[in-house]
Amino acid sequence: MSTLRFKAISNLSSIASPEVEGSTKITGIFGSNVFTLKVAREYLSDEGYKSLVSSIKAGQKIERAVASQIATGIRAWAETKGVTHFTHWFQPLTGTTAEKHDSFFTLKSDGTPIEQFDGDALIQQEPDASSFPSGGLRATFEARGYTAWDPSSPAFILGIGLGKTLCIPTIFVSYTGESLDYKAPLLKALEALNKHAVDVCNYFDKNVNRVTPTLGWEQEYFVIDEGLFNARPDLVLSGRTVFGHNSAKNQQLEDHYFGSIPERVYAFMRDYEEESYKLGIPLRTRHNEVAPAQFECAPIFEEVNLAVDHNTLLMDIMSRVASRHGLRVLLHEKPFAGINGSGKHNNWSMATDTGVNLLAPGKTPKSNLMFLTFFVNSIKAVHDYADVLRASIASAPNDFRLGANEAPPAIISVFIGQYLTKVLQDVKERVSQKMDEQDESMLKIDIHKSIPELLMDNTDRNRTSPFAFTGNKFEFRAVGSSANCANPMTVLNTIMAETLKNFKKEVDTLIDKGEKKEIAIMHVIREYIVSSEKVLFEGDGYSEEWEREAKKRGLPNVKTTPLALDAMITDKAKQLFESNNVYNHLELEARHEIELEKYIKKVQIESRVMGELATSHILPAAIRYQNLLANNIKGLKDAGLPESGYANQKQILEKISEHINKAADFVEKMIEARKICNAMDDTRTKAIGYQSQVKDAYFDQIRYHVDKLELLVDDKEWYLPKYREMLFLR
Ligand code: ADP
Ligand code: MG
């Protein structure tokens, strides 16, 4: 094992990146592996094409007979690309993507071999999915689950090695209709948002028929050498280094952020970008991040459902492509202690079918009132459902990030910048019971004047806010780098739908009482500003003062996943999700259970890895060195040297012995604590047990002593690649 570290290090200089083709023009390959509408036009009959389009644009159902035509068209296209197999591609709650490949090849009843892909195979498939987490749902209802085609996300071809597979994006549901994946509830949330946002839009513009939420994610990740990765069992098994002393040089110089992208990583980036472009993922930016070996990429924003699919697909592609380059991508939220973690900022807005971004300031006083309506409703939604939003990003790995070093705190607050703060203040002061039409139009004009037209360029940026307005969109920054964006997007769009629904109710009530429409709208906006302003915060979100201040304001600050998840199953949450047809209470309870179980398993794995590494990697090396020192001291003593002649060695020996004893002792105790937790029946209690009795009680303690040993023990005896090697060697 010890040789693995040194072998990896000495191999580094001889690793060459594979040739990356690199197209000169991205437009030449963009979407070439996607069944786009343009391709559909070519391969489908008029009927098939029209049916597909109205399904995508207006959510209309596709008839079975038409689906068969579409399937035939898709197969014909796929075969021109050398595809032999197809799969329903879905996003189970394990957090990765799932595929089960079937070939087009089949035998007719007389044994004639043919290639076939019929409507049934396109629309529905029954994967043998009994081992995907279901939180007891499938057991309660039906033993099986099935996948069903989502026509709103286009089919694509994934090249795996030399094989090519046609992937059909699908939802995954139980036979009684309960969602078993991330996509099904997301589609429902998007539909709820559409309905209520259109209703509110129609106050301002009767031509709006559809509102589509948009998402632009920013994916942060680390890249390290594969040889070094393989010599770290903790990275291999848990995605995180459970031990490792800080490197003498870290991110303090911030030279990585401004530096050029290292050559090997650059080749890797170009390679995965090429793959992504072929799949229609519109990647736009790539750059170094603050931490050494940390990078980021971001696409042009898209409609949420597509953006989510593209992000999950990208994470998969990155991992596959990295191994071609002898590299590993770390998507974990906190792979290295002491330096920045990785997030996945979710830039979110809503667009109308008339081409308006509802979170972009308008060009006229009237359109700015529409902007203000959606803007204030967003704040109100986050205020009212901060706990549910917090739950949507809760996970074991994200717990290492939220509230740590550079990351947003576990307190959900909203940053809006100076201009909009002033606008809200104005509305608060000037909207009153006796407001008349003249006051109203004056205010509208003043609001219009206070909002710079190109707010995007004028907003002050606050990098420490978990939910920041950035000129024409909100940026939800607390999402973890390894998360599926579907979950936070489901929640965000549902709470927005709910808030808009209530907004309309209140405005209509005032109108019914004889109030003029725009005055009624201003009244409700004012009411929303007053009732939600405590969630607004412009200062440093990472500071301790903010924690104290937030507490005074009564904002929730739940730091651990097991407790944060409670918000999923409150009566308030059940009411929210049921009334918007996103989850029924059984689905919520099932998901709650699944998330808790995921948490337990992750902490359990890390704890085991820690115990194993300490006992089989760290302590043997430390003990060997301890012996060496002991023998040395004994020798010097025997040779008649006075105590001062071996005082240094003795001091080191004492330190080493202390750290060995402490580390070994804590490992023993941690194992005992695990046994106690494992005997717990209730999942929530067990998760809290793992969090407080295993993780919080021992992880840092064990790590402290092991990291001290790393500094003391002879470098050539140390088995695990060190931080400086993983982060700085190229
Ligand atoms: P930053 O300063 O945070 O890098 P950018 O303007 O580069 O901000 O945008 C970051 C992300 O926000 C990109 O993925 C971009 O596509 C996305 N974005 C821009 N406008 C919207 C929008 N209306 N809806 C959703 N995402 C958007
Ligand atoms: Mg950003």
Coordinates of C-alpha atoms in Angstrom, one line a residue, residues 35-530:
F35 CA -33.3 14.1 -31.2
T36 CA -34.1 17.8 -31.5
L37 CA -37.2 19.2 -33.0
K38 CA -35.2 19.9 -36.2
V39 CA -34.3 16.2 -36.5
A40 CA -37.9 15.2 -35.5
R41 CA -39.2 17.3 -38.4
E42 CA -37.0 15.2 -40.7
Y43 CA -37.8 11.8 -39.3
L44 CA -41.4 12.1 -38.3
S45 CA -44.7 12.3 -40.2
D46 CA -46.7 15.5 -39.9
E47 CA -48.9 13.9 -37.3
G48 CA -46.0 12.6 -35.2
Y49 CA -44.2 15.9 -35.3
K50 CA -47.2 18.0 -34.4
S51 CA -48.1 15.7 -31.6
L52 CA -44.6 15.8 -30.2
V53 CA -44.4 19.6 -30.4
S54 CA -47.7 20.2 -28.6
S55 CA -46.6 17.8 -26.0
I56 CA -43.5 19.7 -25.4
K57 CA -45.0 23.2 -25.7
A58 CA -48.3 22.6 -24.0
G59 CA -48.0 19.3 -22.1
Q60 CA -50.5 17.6 -24.3
K61 CA -50.8 13.8 -24.3
I62 CA -49.4 11.7 -27.1
E63 CA -51.7 9.0 -28.4
R64 CA -50.3 5.4 -28.5
A65 CA -50.6 5.0 -32.2
V66 CA -48.7 8.3 -32.7
A67 CA -46.1 7.2 -30.2
S68 CA -45.4 4.2 -32.3
Q69 CA -44.7 6.4 -35.3
I70 CA -42.5 8.6 -33.1
A71 CA -40.6 5.5 -31.8
T72 CA -40.0 4.3 -35.4
G73 CA -38.7 7.8 -36.3
I74 CA -36.4 8.0 -33.3
R75 CA -35.0 4.5 -34.1
A76 CA -34.4 5.4 -37.7
W77 CA -32.4 8.4 -36.7
A78 CA -30.5 6.5 -33.9
E79 CA -29.5 3.8 -36.3
T80 CA -27.9 6.3 -38.6
K81 CA -25.6 7.0 -35.7
G82 CA -24.7 3.4 -35.0
V83 CA -27.0 2.9 -32.1
T84 CA -28.1 -0.7 -31.3
H85 CA -29.6 -0.4 -27.8
F86 CA -32.0 1.9 -26.0
T87 CA -32.7 2.6 -22.4
H88 CA -35.1 4.5 -20.3
W89 CA -33.0 7.0 -18.5
F90 CA -34.2 8.1 -15.1
Q91 CA -33.2 9.8 -11.9
P92 CA -33.9 7.5 -8.9
L93 CA -33.6 8.9 -5.4
T94 CA -30.1 7.3 -5.0
G95 CA -28.8 10.5 -6.4
T96 CA -27.3 9.1 -9.6
T97 CA -28.9 8.3 -12.9
A98 CA -30.1 4.8 -13.9
E99 CA -30.2 2.9 -17.1
K100 CA -31.3 -0.5 -18.2
H101 CA -30.2 -1.3 -21.7
D102 CA -32.4 -3.3 -24.2
S103 CA -31.5 -3.9 -27.8
F104 CA -33.6 -3.0 -30.8
F105 CA -32.9 -6.5 -31.9
T106 CA -35.7 -9.0 -31.3
L107 CA -37.1 -12.2 -32.9
K108 CA -40.4 -12.5 -34.6
S109 CA -42.7 -15.4 -33.7
D110 CA -41.2 -17.5 -36.6
G111 CA -37.7 -16.7 -35.4
T112 CA -36.8 -14.0 -38.0
P113 CA -34.4 -11.5 -36.4
I114 CA -35.5 -7.9 -36.7
E115 CA -34.7 -4.5 -35.3
Q116 CA -37.7 -2.9 -33.6
F117 CA -38.6 -0.1 -31.3
D118 CA -42.4 0.3 -30.8
G119 CA -44.6 2.9 -29.1
D120 CA -45.0 0.8 -26.0
A121 CA -41.2 0.5 -25.5
L122 CA -40.9 4.3 -25.9
I123 CA -43.8 5.1 -23.6
Q124 CA -43.3 2.7 -20.7
Q125 CA -40.8 0.2 -19.4
E126 CA -40.5 -1.9 -16.3
P127 CA -37.0 -1.8 -15.0
D128 CA -36.1 -4.4 -12.4
A129 CA -36.0 -1.6 -9.9
S130 CA -36.7 -3.3 -6.7
S131 CA -33.5 -2.2 -5.2
F132 CA -34.0 1.6 -5.7
P133 CA -35.0 3.4 -2.6
S134 CA -38.8 3.8 -2.3
G135 CA -39.2 4.6 1.4
G136 CA -41.7 1.8 1.7
L137 CA -43.9 3.1 -1.1
R138 CA -43.7 0.2 -3.4
A139 CA -44.2 -2.2 -0.6
T140 CA -47.3 -0.4 0.4
F141 CA -48.9 -0.2 -2.9
E142 CA -47.5 -2.5 -5.6
A143 CA -44.3 -4.4 -5.8
R144 CA -43.2 -2.8 -9.0
G145 CA -42.4 0.6 -10.4
Y146 CA -42.2 1.6 -14.0
T147 CA -40.6 4.3 -16.1
A148 CA -42.7 6.6 -18.4
W149 CA -41.5 8.8 -21.2
D150 CA -41.1 12.5 -20.6
P151 CA -41.5 14.0 -24.1
S152 CA -40.5 17.4 -22.8
S153 CA -36.9 16.3 -22.6
P154 CA -35.5 15.1 -25.9
A155 CA -34.0 11.6 -26.4
F156 CA -30.2 11.5 -26.8
I157 CA -27.4 9.2 -27.6
L158 CA -24.9 8.4 -25.0
G159 CA -21.6 6.9 -26.1
I160 CA -20.2 4.5 -23.5
G161 CA -16.8 3.2 -24.7
L162 CA -17.5 2.1 -28.2
G163 CA -21.1 1.3 -27.7
K164 CA -23.9 3.8 -28.3
T165 CA -27.2 3.8 -26.5
L166 CA -30.4 5.7 -27.2
C167 CA -31.5 7.3 -23.9
I168 CA -35.2 8.1 -23.4
P169 CA -35.7 10.6 -20.5
T170 CA -38.4 9.2 -18.2
I171 CA -40.1 9.5 -14.9
F172 CA -40.1 6.6 -12.5
V173 CA -43.3 5.9 -10.6
S174 CA -45.1 3.1 -8.8
Y175 CA -48.1 1.4 -10.4
T176 CA -50.4 3.4 -8.2
G177 CA -48.8 6.6 -9.4
E178 CA -46.6 7.6 -6.5
S179 CA -43.3 9.2 -7.6
L180 CA -40.2 7.2 -7.0
D181 CA -37.7 9.7 -8.6
Y182 CA -36.7 13.3 -8.8
K183 CA -38.2 14.2 -12.2
A184 CA -41.9 13.3 -11.6
P185 CA -42.5 15.8 -8.7
L186 CA -40.4 18.4 -10.5
L187 CA -42.7 18.2 -13.6
K188 CA -45.7 18.6 -11.3
A189 CA -44.2 21.6 -9.5
L190 CA -43.4 23.3 -12.8
E191 CA -47.0 22.8 -13.9
A192 CA -48.3 24.3 -10.6
L193 CA -46.0 27.3 -11.0
N194 CA -47.2 27.7 -14.6
K195 CA -50.8 27.8 -13.6
H196 CA -50.6 30.3 -10.9
A197 CA -47.9 32.5 -12.5
V198 CA -50.1 32.8 -15.7
D199 CA -53.0 33.9 -13.5
V200 CA -51.0 36.6 -12.0
C201 CA -49.4 37.6 -15.3
N202 CA -52.9 38.1 -16.7
Y203 CA -53.4 41.1 -14.4
F204 CA -50.8 42.8 -16.5
D205 CA -51.0 41.1 -19.9
K206 CA -53.8 38.9 -21.1
N207 CA -51.6 37.4 -23.8
V208 CA -49.5 35.3 -21.5
N209 CA -50.5 31.7 -21.8
R210 CA -47.6 29.9 -20.3
V211 CA -44.9 30.6 -17.7
T212 CA -41.8 28.4 -17.7
P213 CA -39.3 28.6 -14.9
T214 CA -35.7 28.8 -16.0
L215 CA -32.5 27.4 -14.4
G216 CA -28.8 28.1 -15.0
W217 CA -26.7 26.0 -12.6
E218 CA -23.0 26.7 -11.8
Q219 CA -21.2 23.4 -11.1
E220 CA -18.2 23.4 -8.9
Y221 CA -15.9 20.4 -8.6
F222 CA -12.4 19.3 -7.8
V223 CA -10.1 17.4 -10.1
I224 CA -7.2 15.2 -8.8
D225 CA -4.9 12.6 -10.3
E226 CA -6.4 9.2 -10.5
G227 CA -3.4 7.4 -9.1
L228 CA -3.4 9.6 -6.0
F229 CA -7.2 9.2 -5.7
N230 CA -6.8 5.4 -5.8
A231 CA -4.3 5.5 -2.9
R232 CA -6.9 7.2 -0.7
P233 CA -9.5 4.6 0.3
D234 CA -11.6 7.4 1.9
L235 CA -12.0 9.2 -1.4
V236 CA -12.8 6.0 -3.2
L237 CA -15.4 5.0 -0.7
S238 CA -16.9 8.3 0.6
G239 CA -15.8 10.9 -1.9
R240 CA -14.2 12.9 1.0
T241 CA -10.8 12.8 2.7
V242 CA -11.6 11.9 6.3
F243 CA -7.9 12.6 7.3
G244 CA -5.3 14.9 5.9
H245 CA -3.3 17.8 7.5
N246 CA -3.5 21.1 5.8
S247 CA -0.8 21.8 3.3
A248 CA 1.7 24.5 4.2
K249 CA 0.3 26.4 1.2
N250 CA -3.4 26.4 0.9
Q251 CA -5.7 28.9 -0.8
Q252 CA -4.4 31.9 1.1
L253 CA -2.6 33.4 -1.8
E254 CA -5.8 33.1 -4.0
D255 CA -3.4 32.5 -6.8
H256 CA -5.3 29.5 -8.2
Y257 CA -8.5 31.6 -8.7
F258 CA -6.6 34.0 -11.0
G259 CA -4.2 31.5 -12.4
S260 CA -4.3 29.7 -15.7
I261 CA -6.0 26.3 -15.9
P262 CA -3.4 23.5 -15.6
E263 CA -2.7 21.7 -18.8
R264 CA -4.0 18.2 -17.9
V265 CA -7.2 19.7 -16.5
Y266 CA -7.6 21.9 -19.6
A267 CA -7.5 18.9 -21.9
F268 CA -10.0 17.1 -19.7
M269 CA -12.3 20.2 -19.8
R270 CA -12.2 20.4 -23.5
D271 CA -13.0 16.7 -23.7
Y272 CA -16.1 16.7 -21.5
E273 CA -17.3 20.0 -23.1
E274 CA -17.1 18.4 -26.5
E275 CA -19.2 15.4 -25.2
S276 CA -21.6 17.9 -23.6
Y277 CA -22.1 20.0 -26.7
K278 CA -23.0 16.9 -28.7
L279 CA -25.7 16.2 -26.1
G280 CA -27.0 19.7 -26.4
I281 CA -25.7 20.9 -23.0
P282 CA -25.0 24.6 -23.7
L283 CA -21.8 25.0 -21.6
R284 CA -20.6 28.6 -21.6
T285 CA -18.0 29.3 -19.0
R286 CA -15.1 27.4 -17.4
H287 CA -12.7 28.7 -14.8
N288 CA -10.6 28.0 -11.8
E289 CA -12.2 28.3 -8.4
V290 CA -10.8 29.7 -5.2
A291 CA -9.5 26.5 -3.8
P292 CA -6.5 24.7 -5.3
A293 CA -7.6 22.0 -7.8
Q294 CA -11.1 23.4 -7.8
F295 CA -13.0 24.4 -10.9
E296 CA -16.4 25.5 -12.2
C297 CA -18.4 25.3 -15.3
A298 CA -21.8 26.9 -16.2
P299 CA -24.1 26.7 -19.1
I300 CA -26.5 29.1 -20.6
F301 CA -29.7 28.8 -18.7
E302 CA -32.6 26.6 -19.9
E303 CA -36.1 25.6 -19.0
V304 CA -35.8 23.9 -15.6
N305 CA -36.6 20.4 -16.6
L306 CA -34.1 20.4 -19.3
A307 CA -31.5 22.1 -17.2
V308 CA -31.9 19.5 -14.5
D309 CA -31.5 16.7 -17.0
H310 CA -28.4 18.4 -18.4
N311 CA -26.8 18.8 -15.1
T312 CA -27.3 15.2 -14.1
L313 CA -26.0 14.1 -17.5
L314 CA -23.0 16.4 -17.2
M315 CA -22.0 15.0 -13.8
D316 CA -22.1 11.6 -15.3
I317 CA -20.1 12.6 -18.4
M318 CA -17.5 14.4 -16.4
S319 CA -16.8 11.3 -14.3
R320 CA -16.5 9.1 -17.3
V321 CA -14.3 11.4 -19.3
A322 CA -12.0 12.1 -16.3
S323 CA -10.9 8.5 -16.2
R324 CA -9.8 8.8 -19.9
H325 CA -7.4 11.4 -18.7
G326 CA -6.2 9.6 -15.6
L327 CA -8.1 12.1 -13.5
R328 CA -10.9 11.9 -11.0
V329 CA -13.7 14.4 -10.6
L330 CA -14.7 15.0 -7.0
L331 CA -18.3 16.2 -6.8
H332 CA -18.5 15.9 -3.0
E333 CA -19.4 19.2 -1.2
K334 CA -16.4 19.1 1.0
P335 CA -13.7 16.7 -0.2
F336 CA -10.9 18.6 1.7
A337 CA -11.0 20.1 5.1
G338 CA -9.7 23.6 5.6
I339 CA -10.3 24.8 2.1
N340 CA -13.5 25.8 0.2
G341 CA -16.1 23.3 -0.5
S342 CA -18.2 23.0 -3.7
G343 CA -21.6 24.2 -4.4
K344 CA -24.0 24.3 -7.3
H345 CA -25.5 27.8 -7.5
N346 CA -29.0 27.5 -9.0
N347 CA -29.9 30.7 -10.9
W348 CA -33.6 30.8 -11.2
S349 CA -36.2 32.9 -12.9
M350 CA -39.5 32.6 -14.8
A351 CA -40.1 33.3 -18.5
T352 CA -43.5 33.9 -20.2
D353 CA -44.4 32.6 -23.6
T354 CA -44.5 36.3 -24.7
G355 CA -40.8 36.5 -24.1
V356 CA -40.6 38.3 -20.8
N357 CA -38.3 37.4 -17.9
L358 CA -40.5 38.0 -14.9
L359 CA -37.6 38.8 -12.7
A360 CA -36.1 41.4 -15.0
P361 CA -37.0 45.0 -14.4
G362 CA -39.3 46.3 -17.1
K363 CA -39.0 49.2 -19.5
T364 CA -42.3 50.8 -18.5
P365 CA -43.9 51.6 -15.1
K366 CA -46.6 49.0 -15.8
S367 CA -44.1 46.2 -16.7
N368 CA -42.1 47.2 -13.6
L369 CA -45.1 46.7 -11.4
M370 CA -45.3 43.1 -12.9
F371 CA -41.6 42.7 -12.1
L372 CA -42.2 44.0 -8.5
T373 CA -45.1 41.6 -8.1
F374 CA -43.0 38.5 -8.9
F375 CA -40.0 39.8 -7.1
V376 CA -41.9 40.4 -3.8
N377 CA -43.8 37.1 -4.2
S378 CA -40.4 35.3 -4.4
I379 CA -39.3 37.0 -1.2
K380 CA -42.5 36.1 0.5
A381 CA -42.3 32.5 -0.7
V382 CA -38.7 32.1 0.7
H383 CA -39.8 33.8 3.9
D384 CA -42.8 31.6 4.5
Y385 CA -41.2 28.4 3.5
A386 CA -37.5 28.9 4.5
D387 CA -37.6 25.7 6.4
V388 CA -38.8 23.6 3.5
L389 CA -36.3 25.2 1.2
R390 CA -33.6 24.4 3.8
A391 CA -34.7 20.8 3.8
S392 CA -34.5 20.6 0.0
I393 CA -30.7 21.1 0.2
A394 CA -30.0 19.0 3.3
S395 CA -27.6 16.1 2.9
A396 CA -24.8 14.5 4.8
P397 CA -22.1 16.0 2.5
N398 CA -23.7 19.5 2.4
D399 CA -23.6 19.6 6.2
F400 CA -19.8 19.9 6.0
R401 CA -20.3 22.9 3.8
L402 CA -23.2 24.9 5.1
G403 CA -21.9 27.3 7.7
A404 CA -18.3 26.2 7.2
N405 CA -15.5 28.4 5.9
E406 CA -16.8 30.0 2.7
A407 CA -20.2 28.6 2.4
P408 CA -23.6 30.1 2.9
P409 CA -24.9 29.5 6.4
A410 CA -27.8 27.2 7.2
I411 CA -29.9 30.3 7.7
I412 CA -32.0 31.1 4.6
S413 CA -32.0 34.8 4.0
V414 CA -32.5 37.0 0.9
F415 CA -30.2 39.6 -0.5
I416 CA -31.7 42.2 -2.9
G417 CA -29.3 45.1 -3.1
Q418 CA -29.6 48.8 -2.4
Y419 CA -31.9 49.9 -5.3
L420 CA -34.6 47.4 -4.6
T421 CA -34.3 47.8 -0.8
K422 CA -35.2 51.5 -1.5
V423 CA -38.1 50.5 -3.7
L424 CA -39.6 48.2 -1.1
Q425 CA -39.2 50.9 1.5
D426 CA -41.0 53.4 -0.8
V427 CA -43.9 51.0 -1.3
K428 CA -44.1 50.3 2.4
E429 CA -44.3 54.0 3.2
R430 CA -46.5 55.3 0.4
V431 CA -49.1 52.6 -0.1
S432 CA -52.0 53.5 2.3
Q433 CA -55.6 52.8 2.8
K434 CA -56.6 56.2 1.4
M435 CA -54.4 55.9 -1.6
D436 CA -56.1 57.2 -4.8
E437 CA -55.3 56.7 -8.5
Q438 CA -53.0 59.7 -8.6
D439 CA -50.9 58.5 -5.7
E440 CA -50.8 55.1 -7.3
S441 CA -49.6 56.3 -10.7
M442 CA -47.0 58.6 -9.0
L443 CA -45.7 55.7 -7.0
K444 CA -45.6 53.5 -10.0
I445 CA -43.5 56.1 -11.9
D446 CA -41.2 56.6 -8.9
I447 CA -40.7 52.9 -8.6
H448 CA -39.9 52.8 -12.3
K449 CA -37.3 55.6 -11.8
S450 CA -35.7 53.9 -8.9
I451 CA -35.0 50.7 -10.7
P452 CA -32.1 51.1 -13.2
E453 CA -33.0 49.5 -16.5
L454 CA -29.9 47.4 -16.5
L455 CA -30.1 46.3 -13.0
M456 CA -27.9 43.3 -13.7
D457 CA -24.9 45.5 -14.2
N458 CA -25.8 47.8 -11.3
T459 CA -26.5 45.3 -8.5
D460 CA -24.0 45.1 -5.7
R461 CA -22.9 41.5 -5.4
N462 CA -23.2 39.8 -2.1
R463 CA -21.3 36.5 -2.3
T464 CA -22.3 35.4 1.2
S465 CA -26.1 35.3 0.7
P466 CA -27.7 31.9 0.3
F467 CA -30.5 33.4 -1.9
A468 CA -29.4 36.5 -3.7
F469 CA -31.1 38.7 -6.3
T470 CA -28.6 39.2 -9.2
G471 CA -30.3 41.7 -11.4
N472 CA -32.7 39.5 -13.5
K473 CA -32.8 36.2 -11.5
F474 CA -32.4 34.8 -8.0
E475 CA -29.4 32.8 -7.2
F476 CA -29.9 29.9 -4.7
R477 CA -26.4 29.3 -3.5
A478 CA -26.9 26.8 -0.8
V479 CA -27.4 23.8 -3.2
G480 CA -24.6 21.3 -2.8
S481 CA -22.3 20.3 -5.7
S482 CA -23.3 16.7 -5.8
A483 CA -27.1 17.4 -5.4
N484 CA -29.7 16.8 -8.1
C485 CA -31.1 20.3 -8.7
A486 CA -34.5 18.8 -9.1
N487 CA -35.2 18.7 -5.4
P488 CA -34.5 22.4 -4.7
M489 CA -36.2 23.3 -7.9
T490 CA -39.3 21.3 -7.0
V491 CA -39.5 23.1 -3.7
L492 CA -38.7 26.6 -5.0
N493 CA -41.3 26.4 -7.8
T494 CA -44.0 24.9 -5.5
I495 CA -43.6 27.6 -2.8
M496 CA -43.7 30.2 -5.5
A497 CA -46.9 28.6 -7.0
E498 CA -48.5 28.6 -3.6
T499 CA -47.5 32.2 -2.9
L500 CA -48.8 33.4 -6.2
K501 CA -52.0 31.5 -5.7
N502 CA -52.6 33.3 -2.4
F503 CA -51.5 36.6 -3.9
K504 CA -54.2 36.3 -6.5
K505 CA -56.8 35.4 -3.9
E506 CA -56.0 38.5 -1.9
V507 CA -55.9 40.8 -4.9
D508 CA -59.2 39.5 -6.2
T509 CA -60.8 40.0 -2.8
L510 CA -59.9 43.6 -2.8
I511 CA -61.0 44.0 -6.4
D512 CA -64.3 42.4 -5.5
K513 CA -64.7 45.1 -2.8
G514 CA -64.4 47.7 -5.4
E515 CA -60.7 48.5 -5.3
K516 CA -59.0 49.4 -8.6
K517 CA -56.8 46.5 -9.8
E518 CA -53.4 48.2 -9.6
I519 CA -54.2 49.7 -6.2
A520 CA -55.3 46.3 -5.0
I521 CA -52.0 44.8 -6.3
M522 CA -50.0 47.5 -4.5
H523 CA -51.8 46.9 -1.3
V524 CA -51.0 43.2 -1.3
I525 CA -47.4 43.8 -2.3
R526 CA -47.1 46.2 0.7
E527 CA -48.6 43.6 3.0
Y528 CA -46.1 41.0 1.7
I529 CA -43.2 43.3 2.1
V530 CA -44.2 43.9 5.7

